[in-house]
Short mmCIF file of C-alpha atoms and ligand atoms in Angstrom, two decimals:
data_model
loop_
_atom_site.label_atom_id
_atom_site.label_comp_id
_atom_site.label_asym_id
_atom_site.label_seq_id
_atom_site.Cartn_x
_atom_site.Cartn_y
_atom_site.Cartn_z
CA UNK I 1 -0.66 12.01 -32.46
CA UNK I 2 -4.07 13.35 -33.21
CA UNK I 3 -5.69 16.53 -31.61
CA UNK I 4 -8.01 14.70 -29.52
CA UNK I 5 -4.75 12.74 -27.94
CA UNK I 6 -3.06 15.74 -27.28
CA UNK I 7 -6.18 17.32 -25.59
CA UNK I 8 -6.50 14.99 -23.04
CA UNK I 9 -2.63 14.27 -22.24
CA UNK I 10 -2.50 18.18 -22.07
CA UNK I 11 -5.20 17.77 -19.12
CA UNK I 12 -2.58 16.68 -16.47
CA UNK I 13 0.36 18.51 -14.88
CA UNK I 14 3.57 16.27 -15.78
CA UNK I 15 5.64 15.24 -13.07
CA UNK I 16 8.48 17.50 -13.94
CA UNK I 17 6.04 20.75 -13.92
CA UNK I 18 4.91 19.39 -10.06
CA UNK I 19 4.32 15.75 -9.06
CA UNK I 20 2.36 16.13 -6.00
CA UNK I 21 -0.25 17.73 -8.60
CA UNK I 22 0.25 15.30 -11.19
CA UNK I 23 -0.77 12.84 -8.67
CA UNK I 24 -3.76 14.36 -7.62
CA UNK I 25 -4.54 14.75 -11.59
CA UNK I 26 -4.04 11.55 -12.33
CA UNK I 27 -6.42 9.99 -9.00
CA UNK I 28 -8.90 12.20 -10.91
CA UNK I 29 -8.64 11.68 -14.43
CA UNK I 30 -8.05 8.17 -13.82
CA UNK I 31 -11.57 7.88 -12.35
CA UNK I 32 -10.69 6.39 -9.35
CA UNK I 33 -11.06 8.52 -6.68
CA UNK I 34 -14.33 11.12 -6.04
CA UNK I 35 -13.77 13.65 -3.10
CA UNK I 36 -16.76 13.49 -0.46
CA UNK I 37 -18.82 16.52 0.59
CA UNK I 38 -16.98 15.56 4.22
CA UNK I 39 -13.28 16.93 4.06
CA UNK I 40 -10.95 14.01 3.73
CA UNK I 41 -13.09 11.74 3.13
CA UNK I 42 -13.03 9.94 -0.62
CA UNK I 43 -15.28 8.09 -2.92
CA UNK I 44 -13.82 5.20 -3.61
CA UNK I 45 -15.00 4.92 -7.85
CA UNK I 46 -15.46 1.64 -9.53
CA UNK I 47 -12.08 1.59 -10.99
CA UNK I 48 -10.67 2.38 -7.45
CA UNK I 49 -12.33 0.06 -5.79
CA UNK I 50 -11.70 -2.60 -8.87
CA UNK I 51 -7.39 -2.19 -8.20
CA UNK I 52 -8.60 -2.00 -4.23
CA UNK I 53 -10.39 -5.57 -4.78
CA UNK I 54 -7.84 -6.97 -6.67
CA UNK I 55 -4.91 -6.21 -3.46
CA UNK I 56 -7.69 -7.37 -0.95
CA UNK I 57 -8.22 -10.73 -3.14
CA UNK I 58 -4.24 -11.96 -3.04
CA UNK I 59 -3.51 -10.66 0.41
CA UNK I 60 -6.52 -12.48 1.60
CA UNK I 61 -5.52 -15.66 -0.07
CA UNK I 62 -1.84 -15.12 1.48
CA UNK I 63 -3.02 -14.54 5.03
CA UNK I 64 -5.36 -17.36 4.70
CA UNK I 65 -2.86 -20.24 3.42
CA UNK I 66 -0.82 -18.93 6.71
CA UNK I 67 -3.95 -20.01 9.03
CA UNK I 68 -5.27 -16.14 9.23
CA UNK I 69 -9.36 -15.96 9.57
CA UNK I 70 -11.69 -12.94 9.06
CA UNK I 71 -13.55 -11.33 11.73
CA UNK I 72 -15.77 -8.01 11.72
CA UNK I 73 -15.77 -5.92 14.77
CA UNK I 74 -18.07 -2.86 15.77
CA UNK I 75 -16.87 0.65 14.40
CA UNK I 76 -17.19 2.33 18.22
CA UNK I 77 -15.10 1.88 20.76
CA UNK I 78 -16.40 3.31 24.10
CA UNK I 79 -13.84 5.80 25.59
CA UNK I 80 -13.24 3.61 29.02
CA UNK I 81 -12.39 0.94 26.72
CA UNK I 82 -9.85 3.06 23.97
CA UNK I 83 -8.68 4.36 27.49
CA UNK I 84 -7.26 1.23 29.37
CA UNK I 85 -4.22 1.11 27.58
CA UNK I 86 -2.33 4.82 28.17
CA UNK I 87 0.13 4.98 25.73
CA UNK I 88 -2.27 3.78 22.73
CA UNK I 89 -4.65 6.67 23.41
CA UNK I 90 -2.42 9.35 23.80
CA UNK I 91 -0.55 8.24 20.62
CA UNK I 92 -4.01 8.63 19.02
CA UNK I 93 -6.15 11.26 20.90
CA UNK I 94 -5.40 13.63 18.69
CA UNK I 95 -7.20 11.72 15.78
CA UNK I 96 -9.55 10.16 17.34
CA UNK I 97 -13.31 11.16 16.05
CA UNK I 98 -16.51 11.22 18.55
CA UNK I 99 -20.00 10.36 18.63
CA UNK I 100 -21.66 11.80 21.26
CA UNK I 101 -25.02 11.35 20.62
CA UNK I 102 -27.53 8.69 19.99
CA UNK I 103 -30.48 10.36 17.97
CA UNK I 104 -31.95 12.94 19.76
CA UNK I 105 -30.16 11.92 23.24
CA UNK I 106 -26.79 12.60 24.50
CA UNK I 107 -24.97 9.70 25.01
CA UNK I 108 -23.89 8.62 28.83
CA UNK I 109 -20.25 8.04 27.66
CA UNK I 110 -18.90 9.02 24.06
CA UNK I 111 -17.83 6.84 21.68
CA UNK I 112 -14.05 6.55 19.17
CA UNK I 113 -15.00 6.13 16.09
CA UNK I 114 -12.23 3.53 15.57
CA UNK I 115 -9.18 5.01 14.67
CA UNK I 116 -7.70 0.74 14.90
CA UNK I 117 -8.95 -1.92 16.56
CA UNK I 118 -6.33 -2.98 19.52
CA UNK I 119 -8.65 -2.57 21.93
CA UNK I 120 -11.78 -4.12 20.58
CA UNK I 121 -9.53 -7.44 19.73
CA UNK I 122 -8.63 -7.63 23.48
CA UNK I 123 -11.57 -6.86 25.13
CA UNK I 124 -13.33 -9.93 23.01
CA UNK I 125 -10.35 -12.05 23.75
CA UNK I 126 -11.00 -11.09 27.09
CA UNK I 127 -14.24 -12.86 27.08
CA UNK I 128 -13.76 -15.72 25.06
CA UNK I 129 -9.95 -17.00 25.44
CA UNK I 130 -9.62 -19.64 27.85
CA UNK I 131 -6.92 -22.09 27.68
CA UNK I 132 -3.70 -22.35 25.98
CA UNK I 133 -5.54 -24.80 23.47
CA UNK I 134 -6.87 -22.08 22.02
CA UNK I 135 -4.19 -20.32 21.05
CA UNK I 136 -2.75 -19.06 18.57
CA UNK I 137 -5.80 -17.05 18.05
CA UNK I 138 -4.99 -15.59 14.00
CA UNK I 139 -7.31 -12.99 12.82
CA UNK I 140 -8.19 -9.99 10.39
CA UNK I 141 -10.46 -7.94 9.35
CA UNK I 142 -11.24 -5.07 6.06
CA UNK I 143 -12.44 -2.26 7.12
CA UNK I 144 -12.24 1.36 6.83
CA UNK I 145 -11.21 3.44 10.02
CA UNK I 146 -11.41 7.21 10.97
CA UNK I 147 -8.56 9.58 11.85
CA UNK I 148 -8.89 12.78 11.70
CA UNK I 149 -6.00 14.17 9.71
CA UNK I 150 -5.15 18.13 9.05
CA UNK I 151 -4.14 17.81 5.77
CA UNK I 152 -5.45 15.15 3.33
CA UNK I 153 -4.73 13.69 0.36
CA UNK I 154 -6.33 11.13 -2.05
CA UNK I 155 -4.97 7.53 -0.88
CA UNK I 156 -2.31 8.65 0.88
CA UNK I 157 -4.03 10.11 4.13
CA UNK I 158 -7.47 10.59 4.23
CA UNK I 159 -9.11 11.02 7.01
CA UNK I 160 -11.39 7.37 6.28
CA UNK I 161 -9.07 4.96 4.84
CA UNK I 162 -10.05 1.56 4.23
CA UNK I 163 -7.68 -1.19 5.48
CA UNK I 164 -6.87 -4.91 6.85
CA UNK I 165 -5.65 -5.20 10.42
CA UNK I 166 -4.57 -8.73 11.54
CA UNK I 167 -4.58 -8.96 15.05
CA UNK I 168 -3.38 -12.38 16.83
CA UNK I 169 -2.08 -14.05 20.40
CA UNK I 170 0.09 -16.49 21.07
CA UNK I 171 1.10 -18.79 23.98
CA UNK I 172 4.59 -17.54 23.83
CA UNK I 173 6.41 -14.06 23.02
CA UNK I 174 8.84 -16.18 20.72
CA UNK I 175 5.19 -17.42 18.42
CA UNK I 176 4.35 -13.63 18.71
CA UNK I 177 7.92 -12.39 17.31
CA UNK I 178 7.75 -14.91 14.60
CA UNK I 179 4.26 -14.20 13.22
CA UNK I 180 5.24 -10.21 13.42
CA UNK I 181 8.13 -11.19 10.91
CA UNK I 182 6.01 -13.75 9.13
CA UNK I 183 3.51 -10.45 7.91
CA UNK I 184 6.28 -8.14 7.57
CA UNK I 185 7.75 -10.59 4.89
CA UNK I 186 4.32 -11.59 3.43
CA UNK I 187 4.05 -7.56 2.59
CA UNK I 188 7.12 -7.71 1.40
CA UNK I 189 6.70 -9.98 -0.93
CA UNK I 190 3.44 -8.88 -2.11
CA UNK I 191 4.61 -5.63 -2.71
CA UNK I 192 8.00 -6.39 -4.56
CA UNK I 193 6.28 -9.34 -6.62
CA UNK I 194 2.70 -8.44 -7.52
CA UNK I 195 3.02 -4.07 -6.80
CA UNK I 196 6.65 -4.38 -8.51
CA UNK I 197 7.45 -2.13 -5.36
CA UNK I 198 11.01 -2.56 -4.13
CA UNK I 199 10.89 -2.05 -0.65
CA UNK I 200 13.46 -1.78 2.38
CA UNK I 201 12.38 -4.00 5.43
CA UNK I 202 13.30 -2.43 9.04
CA UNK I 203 12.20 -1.42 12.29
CA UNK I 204 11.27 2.03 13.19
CA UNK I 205 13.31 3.87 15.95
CA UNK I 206 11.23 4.47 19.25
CA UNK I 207 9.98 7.70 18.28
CA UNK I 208 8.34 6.35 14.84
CA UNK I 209 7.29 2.88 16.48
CA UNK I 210 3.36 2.36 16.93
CA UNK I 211 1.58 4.10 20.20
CA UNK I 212 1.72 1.08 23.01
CA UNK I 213 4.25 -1.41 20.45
CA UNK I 214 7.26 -3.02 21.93
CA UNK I 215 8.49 -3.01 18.83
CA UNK I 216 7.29 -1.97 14.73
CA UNK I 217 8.67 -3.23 11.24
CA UNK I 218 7.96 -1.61 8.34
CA UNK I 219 8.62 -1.89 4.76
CA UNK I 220 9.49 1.63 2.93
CA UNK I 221 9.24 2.32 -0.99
CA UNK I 222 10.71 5.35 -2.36
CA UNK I 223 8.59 7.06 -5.04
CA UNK I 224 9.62 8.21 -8.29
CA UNK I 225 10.72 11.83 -6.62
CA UNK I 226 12.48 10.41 -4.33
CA UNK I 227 10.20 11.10 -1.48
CA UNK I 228 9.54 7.78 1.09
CA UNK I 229 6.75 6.43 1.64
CA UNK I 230 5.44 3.91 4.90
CA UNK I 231 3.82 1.03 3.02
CA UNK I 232 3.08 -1.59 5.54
CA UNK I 233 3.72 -2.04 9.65
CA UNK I 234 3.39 -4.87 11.51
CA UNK I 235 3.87 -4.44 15.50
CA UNK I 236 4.84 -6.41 18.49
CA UNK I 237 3.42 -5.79 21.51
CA UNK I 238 4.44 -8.24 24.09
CA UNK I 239 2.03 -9.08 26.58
CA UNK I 240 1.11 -5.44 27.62
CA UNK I 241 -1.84 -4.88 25.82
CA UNK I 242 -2.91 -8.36 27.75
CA UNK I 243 -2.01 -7.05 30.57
CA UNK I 244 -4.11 -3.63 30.34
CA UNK I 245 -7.37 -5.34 28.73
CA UNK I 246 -7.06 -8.54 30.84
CA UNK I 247 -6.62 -11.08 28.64
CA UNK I 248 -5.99 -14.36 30.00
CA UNK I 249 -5.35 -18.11 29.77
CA UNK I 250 -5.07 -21.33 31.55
CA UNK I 251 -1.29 -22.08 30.74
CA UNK I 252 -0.06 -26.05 30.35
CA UNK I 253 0.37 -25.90 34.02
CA UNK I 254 -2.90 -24.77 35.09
CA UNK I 255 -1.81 -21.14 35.64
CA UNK I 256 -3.54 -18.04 34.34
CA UNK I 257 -1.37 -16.35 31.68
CA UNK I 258 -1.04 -13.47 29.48
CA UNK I 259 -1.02 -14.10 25.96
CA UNK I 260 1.60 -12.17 23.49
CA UNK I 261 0.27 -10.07 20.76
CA UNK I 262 0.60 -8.67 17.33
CA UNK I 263 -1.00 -6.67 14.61
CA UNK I 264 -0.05 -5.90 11.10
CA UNK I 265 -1.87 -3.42 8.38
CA UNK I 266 -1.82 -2.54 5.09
CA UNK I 267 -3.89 0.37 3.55
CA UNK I 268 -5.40 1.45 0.34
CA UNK I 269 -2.41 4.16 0.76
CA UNK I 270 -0.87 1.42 -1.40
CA UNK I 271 -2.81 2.53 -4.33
CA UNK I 272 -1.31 5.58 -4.22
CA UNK I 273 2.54 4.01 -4.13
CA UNK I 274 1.39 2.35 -7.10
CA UNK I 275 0.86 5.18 -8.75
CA UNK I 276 3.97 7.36 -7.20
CA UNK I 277 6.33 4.00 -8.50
CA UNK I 278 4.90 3.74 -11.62
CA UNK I 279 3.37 6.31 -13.31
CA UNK I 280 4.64 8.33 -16.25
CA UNK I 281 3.15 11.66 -17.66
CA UNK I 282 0.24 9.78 -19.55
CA UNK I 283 -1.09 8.44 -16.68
CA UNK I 284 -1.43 5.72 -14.62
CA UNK I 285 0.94 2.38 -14.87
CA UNK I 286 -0.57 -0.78 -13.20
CA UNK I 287 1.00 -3.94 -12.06
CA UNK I 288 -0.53 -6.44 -14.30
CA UNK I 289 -1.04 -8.34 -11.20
CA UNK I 290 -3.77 -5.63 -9.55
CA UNK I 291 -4.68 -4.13 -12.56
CA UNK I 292 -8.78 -3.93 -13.32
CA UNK I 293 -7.87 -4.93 -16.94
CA UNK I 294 -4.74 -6.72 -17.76
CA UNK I 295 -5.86 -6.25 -21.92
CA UNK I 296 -7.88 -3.87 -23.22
CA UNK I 297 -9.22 -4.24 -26.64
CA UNK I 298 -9.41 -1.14 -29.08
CA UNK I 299 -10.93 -2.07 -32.72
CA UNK I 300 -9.44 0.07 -35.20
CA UNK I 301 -11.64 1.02 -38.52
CA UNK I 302 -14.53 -0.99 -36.25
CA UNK I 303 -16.83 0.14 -39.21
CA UNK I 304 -15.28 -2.89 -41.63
CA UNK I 305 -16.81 -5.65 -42.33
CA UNK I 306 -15.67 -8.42 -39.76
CA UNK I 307 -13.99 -6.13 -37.31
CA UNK I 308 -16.09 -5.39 -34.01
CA UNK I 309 -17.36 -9.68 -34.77
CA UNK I 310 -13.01 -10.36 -34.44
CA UNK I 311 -13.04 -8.37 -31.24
CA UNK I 312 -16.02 -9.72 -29.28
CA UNK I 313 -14.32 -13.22 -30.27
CA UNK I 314 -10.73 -12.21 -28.76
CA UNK I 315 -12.25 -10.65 -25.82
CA UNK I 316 -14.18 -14.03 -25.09
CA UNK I 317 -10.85 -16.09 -26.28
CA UNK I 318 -8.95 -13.84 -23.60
CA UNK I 319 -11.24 -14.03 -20.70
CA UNK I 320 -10.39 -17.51 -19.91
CA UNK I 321 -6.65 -16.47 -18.89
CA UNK I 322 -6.50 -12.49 -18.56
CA UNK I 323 -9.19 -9.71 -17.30
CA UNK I 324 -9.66 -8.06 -20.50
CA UNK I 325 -11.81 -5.24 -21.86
CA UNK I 326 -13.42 -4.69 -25.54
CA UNK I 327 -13.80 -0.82 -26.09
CA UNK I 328 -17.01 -1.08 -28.22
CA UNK I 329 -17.42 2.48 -27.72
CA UNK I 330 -17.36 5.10 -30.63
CA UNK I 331 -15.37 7.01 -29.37
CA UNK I 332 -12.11 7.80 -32.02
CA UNK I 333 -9.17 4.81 -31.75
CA UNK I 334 -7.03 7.49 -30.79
CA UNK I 335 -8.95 8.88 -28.06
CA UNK I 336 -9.31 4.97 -26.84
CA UNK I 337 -5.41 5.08 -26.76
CA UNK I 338 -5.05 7.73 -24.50
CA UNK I 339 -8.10 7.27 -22.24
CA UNK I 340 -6.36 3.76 -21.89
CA UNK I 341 -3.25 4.52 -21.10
CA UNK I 342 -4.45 7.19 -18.68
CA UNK I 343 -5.88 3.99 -17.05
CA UNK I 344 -2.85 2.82 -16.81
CA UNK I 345 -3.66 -1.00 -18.71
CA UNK I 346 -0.69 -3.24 -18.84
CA UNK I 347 -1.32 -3.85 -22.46
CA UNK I 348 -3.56 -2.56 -25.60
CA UNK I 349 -4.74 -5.04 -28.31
CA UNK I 350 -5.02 -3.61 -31.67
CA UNK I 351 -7.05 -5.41 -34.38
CA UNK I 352 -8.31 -3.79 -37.66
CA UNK I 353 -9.18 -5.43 -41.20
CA UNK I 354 -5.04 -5.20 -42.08
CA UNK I 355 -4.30 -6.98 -39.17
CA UNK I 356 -7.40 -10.10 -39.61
CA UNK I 357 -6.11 -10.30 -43.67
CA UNK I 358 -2.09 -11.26 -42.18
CA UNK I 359 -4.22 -13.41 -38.90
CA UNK I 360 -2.24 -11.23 -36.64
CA UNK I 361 -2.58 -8.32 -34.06
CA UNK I 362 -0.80 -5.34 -32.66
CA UNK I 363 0.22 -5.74 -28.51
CA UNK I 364 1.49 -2.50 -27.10
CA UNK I 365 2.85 -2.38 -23.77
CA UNK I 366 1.53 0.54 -21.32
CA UNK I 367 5.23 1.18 -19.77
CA UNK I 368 7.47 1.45 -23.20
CA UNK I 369 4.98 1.78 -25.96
CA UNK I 370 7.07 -1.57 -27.38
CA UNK I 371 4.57 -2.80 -30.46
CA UNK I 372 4.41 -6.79 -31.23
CA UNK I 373 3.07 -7.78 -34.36
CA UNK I 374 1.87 -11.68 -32.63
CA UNK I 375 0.12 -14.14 -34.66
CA UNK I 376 -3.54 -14.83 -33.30
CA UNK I 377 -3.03 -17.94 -32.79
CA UNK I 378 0.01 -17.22 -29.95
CA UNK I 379 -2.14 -14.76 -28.09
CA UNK I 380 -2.21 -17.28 -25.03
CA UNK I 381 1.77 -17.76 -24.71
CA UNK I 382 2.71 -14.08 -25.94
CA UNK I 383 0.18 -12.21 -23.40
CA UNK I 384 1.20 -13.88 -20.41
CA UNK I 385 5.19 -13.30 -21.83
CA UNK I 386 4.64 -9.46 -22.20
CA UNK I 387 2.41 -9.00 -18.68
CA UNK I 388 5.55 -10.81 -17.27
CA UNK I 389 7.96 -8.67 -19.07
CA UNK I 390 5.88 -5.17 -17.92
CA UNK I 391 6.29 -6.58 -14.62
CA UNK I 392 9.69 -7.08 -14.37
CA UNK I 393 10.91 -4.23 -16.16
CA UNK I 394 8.23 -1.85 -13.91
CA UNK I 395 10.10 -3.65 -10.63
CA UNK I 396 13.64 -3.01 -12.08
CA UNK I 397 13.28 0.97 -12.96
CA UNK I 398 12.14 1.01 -9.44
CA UNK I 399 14.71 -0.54 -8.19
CA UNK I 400 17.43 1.86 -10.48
CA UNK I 401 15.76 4.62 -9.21
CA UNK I 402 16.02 4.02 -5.94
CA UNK I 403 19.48 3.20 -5.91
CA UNK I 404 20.27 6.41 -8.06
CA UNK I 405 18.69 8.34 -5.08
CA UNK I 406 19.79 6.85 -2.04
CA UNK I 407 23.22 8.28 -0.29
CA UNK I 408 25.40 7.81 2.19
CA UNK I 409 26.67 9.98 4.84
CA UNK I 410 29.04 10.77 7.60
CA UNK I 411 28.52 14.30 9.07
CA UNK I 412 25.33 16.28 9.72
CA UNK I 413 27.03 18.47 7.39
CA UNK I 414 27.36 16.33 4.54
CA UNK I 415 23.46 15.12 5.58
CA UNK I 416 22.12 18.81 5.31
CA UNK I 417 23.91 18.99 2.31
CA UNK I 418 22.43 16.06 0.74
CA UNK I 419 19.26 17.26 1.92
CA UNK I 420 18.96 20.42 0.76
CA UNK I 421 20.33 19.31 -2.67
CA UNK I 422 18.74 15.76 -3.57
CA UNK I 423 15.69 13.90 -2.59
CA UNK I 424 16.13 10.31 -1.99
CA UNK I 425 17.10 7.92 0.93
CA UNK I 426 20.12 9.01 3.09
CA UNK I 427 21.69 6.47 5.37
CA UNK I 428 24.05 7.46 8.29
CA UNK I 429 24.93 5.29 11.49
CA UNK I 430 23.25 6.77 15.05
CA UNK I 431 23.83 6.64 18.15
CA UNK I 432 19.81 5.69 19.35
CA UNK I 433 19.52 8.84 21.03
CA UNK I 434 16.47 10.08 20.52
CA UNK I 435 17.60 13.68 20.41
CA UNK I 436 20.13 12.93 17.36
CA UNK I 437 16.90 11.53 15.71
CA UNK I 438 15.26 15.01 16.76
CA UNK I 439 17.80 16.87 15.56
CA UNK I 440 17.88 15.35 12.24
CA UNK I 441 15.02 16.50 11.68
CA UNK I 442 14.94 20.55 13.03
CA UNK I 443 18.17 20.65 10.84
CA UNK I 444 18.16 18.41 7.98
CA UNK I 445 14.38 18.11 7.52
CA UNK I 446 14.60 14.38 7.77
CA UNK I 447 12.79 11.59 9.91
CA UNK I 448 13.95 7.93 10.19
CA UNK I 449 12.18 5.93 8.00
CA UNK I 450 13.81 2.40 9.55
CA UNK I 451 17.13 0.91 11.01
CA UNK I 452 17.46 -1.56 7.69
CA UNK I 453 17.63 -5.69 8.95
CA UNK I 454 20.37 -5.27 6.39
CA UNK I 455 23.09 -3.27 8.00
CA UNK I 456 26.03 -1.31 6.40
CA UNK I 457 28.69 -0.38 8.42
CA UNK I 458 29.60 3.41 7.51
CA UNK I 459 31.71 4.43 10.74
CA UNK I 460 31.81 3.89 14.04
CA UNK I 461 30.50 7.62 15.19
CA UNK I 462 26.62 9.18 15.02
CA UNK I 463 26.79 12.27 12.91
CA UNK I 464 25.08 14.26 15.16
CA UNK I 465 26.60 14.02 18.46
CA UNK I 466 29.92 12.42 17.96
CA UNK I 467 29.41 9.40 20.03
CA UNK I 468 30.14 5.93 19.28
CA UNK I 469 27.12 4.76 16.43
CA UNK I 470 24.87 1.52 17.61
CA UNK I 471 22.66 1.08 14.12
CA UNK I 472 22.63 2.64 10.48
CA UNK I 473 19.41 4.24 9.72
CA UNK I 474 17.65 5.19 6.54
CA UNK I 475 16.30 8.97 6.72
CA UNK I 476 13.54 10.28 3.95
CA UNK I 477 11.11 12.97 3.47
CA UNK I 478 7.76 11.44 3.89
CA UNK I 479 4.60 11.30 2.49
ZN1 LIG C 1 23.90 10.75 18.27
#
């Protein structure tokens, strides 16, 4: 390792010394992320917004080929409107940021910067649903939104975070139900296959559920410290929000109707499970899948005869089937390496004159550090091999990890215990009494994080109150 290496891996906090500021080090160094000169409010930086682009481009494709379109709706709500539906603005009054003036003049009734977009949906639907023919009405929007968080943290809660929020209606609460589990799987999937994210799907107790939801799913990762983390909701709301807003249709038998509703979101917050799941001391790790640069190639003695010519014709060779990068900078090979790797690029191409005598090249992989010697003329079967390989392996330490850090539990003295001790997932069975759920957390520092669709039976008693158990639920500390 040469000096310049070491500098720069020195630069960051390993994950050992403190994680939550090895995380913040590595949103830095990593160039991603820019703080604003507004408190909790981050620049998203052109390799930030390059992973963001890259999760926006297959989602939208998924939703899509599931008969989703995109809308855009205002960013201000007025108040009568956020207010028409009780239980969604008291779950977020406390967030909620106001504009009260227009220029110079105060404005006659102040406006929510929108903290989601429930309300705007319905009152549009309001105006332009009329018969059942219509429906299913599927749609979704990116867009950033505004709450106004206490504390704040790159990614993971800002207080602008840029988003999708699907929001649809359907003739019948059964279409609803089944298009809330439809999205709840598609995130699913999308975050075990292309985030290598392994994730437990669930709904959220009462308490957790969404302000004005009948019901919430939600898929939970745990990151590498065993902390949980919310990556993706999607909410049924029955016909209520119909009901409040006025929403109506001309049924099959000429009746008017309320439609049933749903919405579903997922955040950039995901960027920062990426790098919670992933990441090792040297930096980021990316899912080949969302990564900026699946290759990046790093010339080594670029000064010979032949060699920077070799790389510019790889990096053209690659384009067709990877997104690759040629570091034609001068900056030393070694400094490429780690600047690289900080990055977080699934894999590093190596090519000097030793390598173009033998018609070969080095392929390093970001997670291991596992060198290939692979003869140039293989490049297109071994590169799509190794991304594969990263992918796979990246999915299955998450997966060990989690299951080395999640525990069972009987009594709230063998939760506290577990709590105080370890940091993972701890599942008990509960009785669905809210104050159980309540007490779990004054005692054991816990919240639910979901009652799993898969179910363990681990006794027939809630460890908190003694009384005969309904559900088992997985607890966590949160992010
Ligand atoms: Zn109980």
């Amino acid at each position: 390792m040469n000096t310049e290496k070491k500098k720069l891996v020195e630069a960051i906090t390993s994950q050992e010394e403190d994680f939550v500021q090895w995380y913040t080090d590595i949103c830095l160094k990593a160039e991603m992320v820019d703080y604003s000169s507004v408190k909790g409010f981050m620049v998203l930086r052109p390799y930030g917004q390059a992973i963001w682009e890259n999760i926006q481009a297959i989602l939208d494709k998924r939703f899509k080929a599931t008969g989703h379109e995109n809308v855009a709706m205002p960013v201000l709500i007025p108040e009568s409107l956020l207010k028409k539906e009780g239980e969604l603005v008291n779950g977020f009054a406390p967030e909620v940021a106001w504009v009260t003036m227009g220029g110079s003049e105060p404005l006659e009734e102040r406006l929510a910067v929108r903290p989601t977009s429930e309300t705007m949906f319905c009152d549009h639907w309001s105006h332009v649903l009329h018969s059942y023919r219509e429906l299913p009405m599927l749609y979704n929007q990116w867009c950033s939104v505004v709450r106004w968080e206490k504390t704040t943290r790159p990614f993971l809660r800002s207080r602008e975070f840029w988003w999708q929020e699907g929001h649809t209606i359907h003739e019948t609460a059964a279409e609803a139900e089944a298009e809330t589990e439809q999205q709840l799987n598609c995130y699913a999937d999308f975050a075990e296959k292309d985030l290598c994210i392994p994730v437990v799907k669930g709904r959220k107790t009462d308490k957790e559920k969404f302000a004005g939801a009948e019901a919430t799913y939600t898929i939970e990762g745990m990151m590498k410290d065993g902390k949980s983390l919310q990556c993706a909701t999607s909410h049924y709301f029955g016909d209520k929000f119909s009901r409040a807003y006025d929403v109506t249709f001309a049924g099959r038998d000429n009746k008017l109707q309320y439609p049933f509703q749903t919405s579903w979101g997922m955040t950039t917050r995901m960027i920062g499970a990426v790098i919670m799941t992933h990441g090792d001391d040297s930096g980021l790790i990316l899912p080949p899948a969302i990564a900026p640069y699946q290759v990046v190639i790093v010339p080594v003695a670029a000064h010979k005869p032949g060699v920077m010519e070799k790389a510019e014709e790889l990096r053209q060779r690659l384009s067709a089937f990877v997104r690759v990068k040629l570091d034609a900078s001068d900056n030393s090979p070694g400094w490429k390496f780690s600047q690289w790797e900080m990055k977080g690029v699934p894999l590093r191409l190596e090519i000097g004159p030793k390598d173009m005598e033998k018609n070969q090249c080095v392929l390093v992989r970001r997670d291991n550090r596992e060198k290939t010697f692979v003869s140039l003329d293989e490049l297109e079967t071994a590169i799509p091999r190794l991304l594969q390989e990263l992918a796979d392996s990246l999915y299955q330490n998450a997966l060990k990890n989690r299951e080395a850090h999640t525990y069972a539990a009987h009594t709230l003295d063998e939760v506290k215990e577990l709590s105080a001790t370890k940091s993972g997932f701890i599942k008990t069975m509960w009785c669905g009494d809210v104050a159980c759920e309540e007490k779990m957390k004054a005692e054991a520092g816990l919240s639910s994080r979901c009652m799993p669709f898969e179910q363990e039976n681990l006794g027939e008693v809630c460890p908190c109150c003694g009384r005969p158990a309904k559900t088992m639920v997985v607890w966590g500390k949160a992010y």
